[in-house]
GROMACS .gro file of C-alpha atoms in nm:
model
  236
    1MET     CA    1   0.000   0.000   0.000
    2ILE     CA    2   0.282   0.234   0.082
    3PHE     CA    3   0.437   0.175  -0.259
    4MET     CA    4   0.099   0.227  -0.423
    5GLN     CA    5   0.055   0.559  -0.244
    6ILE     CA    6   0.402   0.670  -0.346
    7PHE     CA    7   0.334   0.570  -0.708
    8LEU     CA    8   0.002   0.754  -0.717
    9GLN     CA    9   0.158   1.060  -0.557
   10ILE     CA   10   0.433   1.069  -0.820
   11LEU     CA   11   0.177   1.014  -1.096
   12PHE     CA   12  -0.048   1.297  -0.976
   13THR     CA   13   0.252   1.527  -0.936
   14ASN     CA   14   0.362   1.459  -1.295
   15MET     CA   15   0.006   1.508  -1.422
   16ARG     CA   16  -0.003   1.851  -1.258
   17LYS     CA   17   0.320   1.940  -1.438
   18LEU     CA   18   0.196   1.798  -1.770
   19PRO     CA   19   0.008   2.112  -1.894
   20LYS     CA   20   0.316   2.322  -1.824
   21ARG     CA   21   0.536   2.078  -2.014
   22LEU     CA   22   0.288   2.069  -2.301
   23LYS     CA   23   0.299   2.448  -2.319
   24ILE     CA   24   0.679   2.440  -2.325
   25LEU     CA   25   0.670   2.174  -2.599
   26HIS     CA   26   0.416   2.377  -2.796
   27ARG     CA   27   0.628   2.691  -2.771
   28TYR     CA   28   0.934   2.495  -2.874
   29LEU     CA   29   0.757   2.361  -3.183
   30ILE     CA   30   0.634   2.710  -3.277
   31LEU     CA   31   0.983   2.855  -3.228
   32ARG     CA   32   1.133   2.577  -3.436
   33THR     CA   33   0.883   2.639  -3.718
   34VAL     CA   34   0.948   3.014  -3.707
   35MET     CA   35   1.324   2.961  -3.718
   36LYS     CA   36   1.286   2.732  -4.021
   37GLU     CA   37   1.079   2.993  -4.205
   38ILE     CA   38   1.327   3.267  -4.113
   39SER     CA   39   1.617   3.055  -4.238
   40LYS     CA   40   1.431   2.993  -4.566
   41ALA     CA   41   1.360   3.364  -4.607
   42LEU     CA   42   1.723   3.452  -4.533
   43ALA     CA   43   1.837   3.191  -4.786
   44CYS     CA   44   1.609   3.345  -5.050
   45ILE     CA   45   1.735   3.696  -4.970
   46VAL     CA   46   2.098   3.583  -4.989
   47THR     CA   47   2.028   3.408  -5.319
   48LEU     CA   48   1.866   3.722  -5.464
   49ILE     CA   49   2.155   3.940  -5.346
   50LEU     CA   50   2.414   3.703  -5.491
   51SER     CA   51   2.219   3.683  -5.817
   52GLY     CA   52   2.202   4.061  -5.836
   53LEU     CA   53   2.574   4.097  -5.764
   54TYR     CA   54   2.651   3.831  -6.022
   55SER     CA   55   2.441   4.015  -6.280
   56LEU     CA   56   2.606   4.348  -6.196
   57VAL     CA   57   2.952   4.198  -6.238
   58MET     CA   58   2.899   3.952  -6.522
   59TYR     CA   59   2.661   4.145  -6.748
   60PRO     CA   60   2.906   4.434  -6.808
   61LEU     CA   61   3.174   4.174  -6.879
   62TYR     CA   62   2.936   4.006  -7.122
   63LEU     CA   63   2.868   4.338  -7.293
   64CYS     CA   64   3.240   4.414  -7.321
   65ARG     CA   65   3.314   4.067  -7.450
   66ASN     CA   66   3.039   4.089  -7.712
   67LEU     CA   67   3.073   4.460  -7.783
   68GLY     CA   68   3.126   4.404  -8.154
   69TYR     CA   69   2.810   4.194  -8.178
   70HIS     CA   70   2.602   4.457  -7.997
   71PHE     CA   71   2.723   4.726  -8.236
   72ARG     CA   72   2.663   4.505  -8.539
   73SER     CA   73   2.317   4.401  -8.421
   74PRO     CA   74   2.219   4.644  -8.143
   75SER     CA   75   1.947   4.558  -7.894
   76VAL     CA   76   1.685   4.830  -7.927
   77LEU     CA   77   1.570   4.820  -7.565
   78LEU     CA   78   1.926   4.801  -7.428
   79TYR     CA   79   2.051   5.104  -7.619
   80ALA     CA   80   1.726   5.291  -7.561
   81THR     CA   81   1.793   5.248  -7.188
   82ILE     CA   82   2.148   5.382  -7.232
   83PHE     CA   83   2.022   5.687  -7.424
   84PHE     CA   84   1.758   5.746  -7.154
   85ILE     CA   85   2.025   5.732  -6.879
   86VAL     CA   86   2.245   5.982  -7.066
   87ASP     CA   87   1.946   6.213  -7.112
   88ARG     CA   88   1.849   6.191  -6.745
   89TYR     CA   89   2.206   6.257  -6.632
   90THR     CA   90   2.239   6.573  -6.840
   91LYS     CA   91   1.901   6.702  -6.723
   92LEU     CA   92   1.990   6.640  -6.358
   93LEU     CA   93   2.315   6.833  -6.408
   94VAL     CA   94   2.122   7.124  -6.555
   95VAL     CA   95   1.858   7.126  -6.279
   96ASN     CA   96   2.118   7.100  -6.000
   97HIS     CA   97   2.322   7.387  -6.148
   98SER     CA   98   2.029   7.596  -6.270
   99HIS     CA   99   2.135   7.883  -6.041
  100GLN     CA  100   2.454   7.918  -6.249
  101LEU     CA  101   2.272   7.931  -6.581
  102PRO     CA  102   2.263   8.068  -6.846
  103ILE     CA  103   2.627   8.026  -6.952
  104LYS     CA  104   2.751   8.154  -7.286
  105VAL     CA  105   2.970   7.874  -7.419
  106ILE     CA  106   3.032   8.044  -7.755
  107ASP     CA  107   2.942   8.412  -7.772
  108ASP     CA  108   2.645   8.492  -7.996
  109PHE     CA  109   2.618   8.127  -8.100
  110PHE     CA  110   2.576   7.866  -7.822
  111THR     CA  111   2.436   7.906  -7.470
  112LEU     CA  112   2.362   7.658  -7.193
  113THR     CA  113   2.039   7.759  -7.025
  114TYR     CA  114   1.752   7.611  -6.822
  115VAL     CA  115   1.402   7.619  -6.970
  116LYS     CA  116   1.085   7.446  -6.850
  117ASN     CA  117   0.903   7.335  -7.162
  118PRO     CA  118   0.539   7.231  -7.101
  119GLY     CA  119   0.474   7.178  -7.473
  120VAL     CA  120   0.596   6.941  -7.741
  121ALA     CA  121   0.948   6.935  -7.889
  122PHE     CA  122   1.132   7.269  -7.917
  123GLY     CA  123   0.862   7.443  -7.712
  124TRP     CA  124   0.586   7.401  -7.967
  125PHE     CA  125   0.220   7.385  -7.847
  126PRO     CA  126   0.290   7.491  -7.484
  127ASP     CA  127  -0.076   7.449  -7.384
  128TRP     CA  128  -0.078   7.077  -7.462
  129ARG     CA  129  -0.048   6.852  -7.156
  130LEU     CA  130  -0.207   6.511  -7.208
  131PRO     CA  131  -0.165   6.463  -7.588
  132PRO     CA  132   0.220   6.451  -7.576
  133ILE     CA  133   0.207   6.185  -7.303
  134ILE     CA  134  -0.042   5.973  -7.499
  135MET     CA  135   0.158   6.010  -7.821
  136ALA     CA  136   0.486   5.922  -7.648
  137LEU     CA  137   0.338   5.615  -7.478
  138THR     CA  138   0.184   5.496  -7.805
  139MET     CA  139   0.510   5.542  -7.994
  140ILE     CA  140   0.714   5.360  -7.727
  141ILE     CA  141   0.475   5.063  -7.721
  142ILE     CA  142   0.455   5.032  -8.101
  143ILE     CA  143   0.831   5.067  -8.158
  144SER     CA  144   0.919   4.829  -7.873
  145TYR     CA  145   0.681   4.565  -8.010
  146TYR     CA  146   0.810   4.612  -8.365
  147SER     CA  147   1.175   4.594  -8.252
  148LEU     CA  148   1.121   4.248  -8.101
  149LYS     CA  149   1.030   4.114  -8.447
  150LEU     CA  150   1.301   4.303  -8.633
  151PRO     CA  151   1.569   4.085  -8.801
  152GLU     CA  152   1.923   4.118  -8.669
  153GLU     CA  153   2.043   4.225  -9.014
  154GLU     CA  154   1.844   4.551  -8.992
  155ARG     CA  155   2.121   4.732  -8.803
  156LEU     CA  156   2.044   5.089  -8.908
  157THR     CA  157   1.676   5.038  -8.830
  158ARG     CA  158   1.765   4.903  -8.486
  159TRP     CA  159   1.984   5.204  -8.410
  160SER     CA  160   1.716   5.447  -8.524
  161LEU     CA  161   1.446   5.276  -8.317
  162ALA     CA  162   1.674   5.272  -8.011
  163LEU     CA  163   1.727   5.647  -8.046
  164LEU     CA  164   1.354   5.708  -8.089
  165VAL     CA  165   1.254   5.499  -7.787
  166GLY     CA  166   1.529   5.638  -7.563
  167GLY     CA  167   1.444   5.997  -7.650
  168ALA     CA  168   1.070   5.942  -7.614
  169ILE     CA  169   1.114   5.780  -7.271
  170GLY     CA  170   1.343   6.065  -7.160
  171ASN     CA  171   1.090   6.338  -7.238
  172LEU     CA  172   0.797   6.125  -7.121
  173TYR     CA  173   0.964   6.085  -6.781
  174ASP     CA  174   0.991   6.463  -6.747
  175ARG     CA  175   0.626   6.518  -6.841
  176VAL     CA  176   0.497   6.258  -6.595
  177VAL     CA  177   0.725   6.352  -6.302
  178TYR     CA  178   0.762   6.730  -6.343
  179GLY     CA  179   0.480   6.829  -6.575
  180PHE     CA  180   0.731   6.984  -6.815
  181VAL     CA  181   1.042   6.891  -7.014
  182VAL     CA  182   1.386   7.020  -6.917
  183ASP     CA  183   1.554   7.192  -7.215
  184PHE     CA  184   1.898   7.353  -7.206
  185PHE     CA  185   2.067   7.377  -7.550
  186LEU     CA  186   2.020   7.721  -7.707
  187PHE     CA  187   2.176   7.821  -8.041
  188HIS     CA  188   2.181   8.174  -8.181
  189PHE     CA  189   2.198   8.253  -8.552
  190GLY     CA  190   2.230   8.629  -8.571
  191SER     CA  191   1.907   8.774  -8.437
  192PHE     CA  192   1.734   8.435  -8.458
  193ASP     CA  193   1.727   8.202  -8.156
  194PHE     CA  194   1.673   7.837  -8.236
  195PRO     CA  195   1.414   7.668  -8.006
  196VAL     CA  196   1.575   7.530  -7.690
  197PHE     CA  197   1.615   7.151  -7.689
  198ASN     CA  198   1.780   6.864  -7.501
  199ILE     CA  199   1.957   6.529  -7.553
  200ALA     CA  200   1.625   6.343  -7.592
  201ASP     CA  201   1.522   6.578  -7.874
  202ILE     CA  202   1.855   6.514  -8.048
  203ALA     CA  203   1.806   6.137  -8.013
  204ILE     CA  204   1.455   6.156  -8.160
  205ASP     CA  205   1.561   6.378  -8.452
  206VAL     CA  206   1.865   6.163  -8.535
  207GLY     CA  207   1.649   5.849  -8.507
  208VAL     CA  208   1.390   5.991  -8.746
  209PHE     CA  209   1.662   6.094  -8.993
  210MET     CA  210   1.827   5.750  -8.981
  211LEU     CA  211   1.490   5.579  -9.026
  212PHE     CA  212   1.411   5.807  -9.321
  213VAL     CA  213   1.745   5.723  -9.486
  214ASP     CA  214   1.696   5.353  -9.421
  215ILE     CA  215   1.344   5.344  -9.566
  216PHE     CA  216   1.383   5.570  -9.869
  217PHE     CA  217   1.746   5.519  -9.970
  218LEU     CA  218   1.869   5.182  -9.842
  219SER     CA  219   1.563   4.958  -9.846
  220PRO     CA  220   1.487   5.006 -10.221
  221ASP     CA  221   1.837   4.881 -10.305
  222GLU     CA  222   1.772   4.567 -10.105
  223ASP     CA  223   1.438   4.521 -10.282
  224GLU     CA  224   1.607   4.555 -10.621
  225GLU     CA  225   1.865   4.295 -10.522
  226ASN     CA  226   1.590   4.058 -10.414
  227ASN     CA  227   1.403   4.117 -10.742
  228ASN     CA  228   1.720   4.056 -10.942
  229GLU     CA  229   1.783   3.734 -10.753
  230SER     CA  230   1.425   3.617 -10.811
  231LEU     CA  231   1.449   3.700 -11.184
  232ALA     CA  232   1.780   3.514 -11.210
  233SER     CA  233   1.633   3.210 -11.039
  234THR     CA  234   1.325   3.207 -11.266
  235SER     CA  235   1.533   3.246 -11.583
  236ALA     CA  236   1.760   2.963 -11.473
   0.00000   0.00000   0.00000
């Protein structure tokens, strides 16, 4: 009987401690689960950081290694991004040093200034707000879609489209963020002042000119060669 009493006493004592032990076990399991999830999240973060660092290091090396290929068959979106970055950098320089402007670089010919242009290119249609944004977005979407289907052999076309997209994005960014376009190049021709413009305007104009040359002067020659080849094949 004494042993039975001792056994029951020990059993009851352990049963009283059981809820506390279950709580400790439950907390331990929760903590273990949380630590596993945290370790998984940290592993994902580390993987993303390493992937980003790898891309930052390796992609420039890839570009340098394949520089000739990129110039022979330029990626429209890649070079459009580069033109956009150059445009943004020059505009930020002008805005940050606007208190020092205007500066006469060449007397009576070339001046660096700071002009807020709410209109279209070269200050035309200053009362227009929404139409330039819609036109720029439409042009960017159409050209980007067309560039994805453009053959690699169309090098001049690719360069022209990259200039057009980069310039359009540069001015579109200004319109959306500031409500106006930052212009700073001013040329004087006697008493005539040419409309103030920026790098994005230059990119768009050069892109249009290159596209015009490609369509009206280079493409017909290719068509004639194709026609001559087809005639030669039929005669043979």
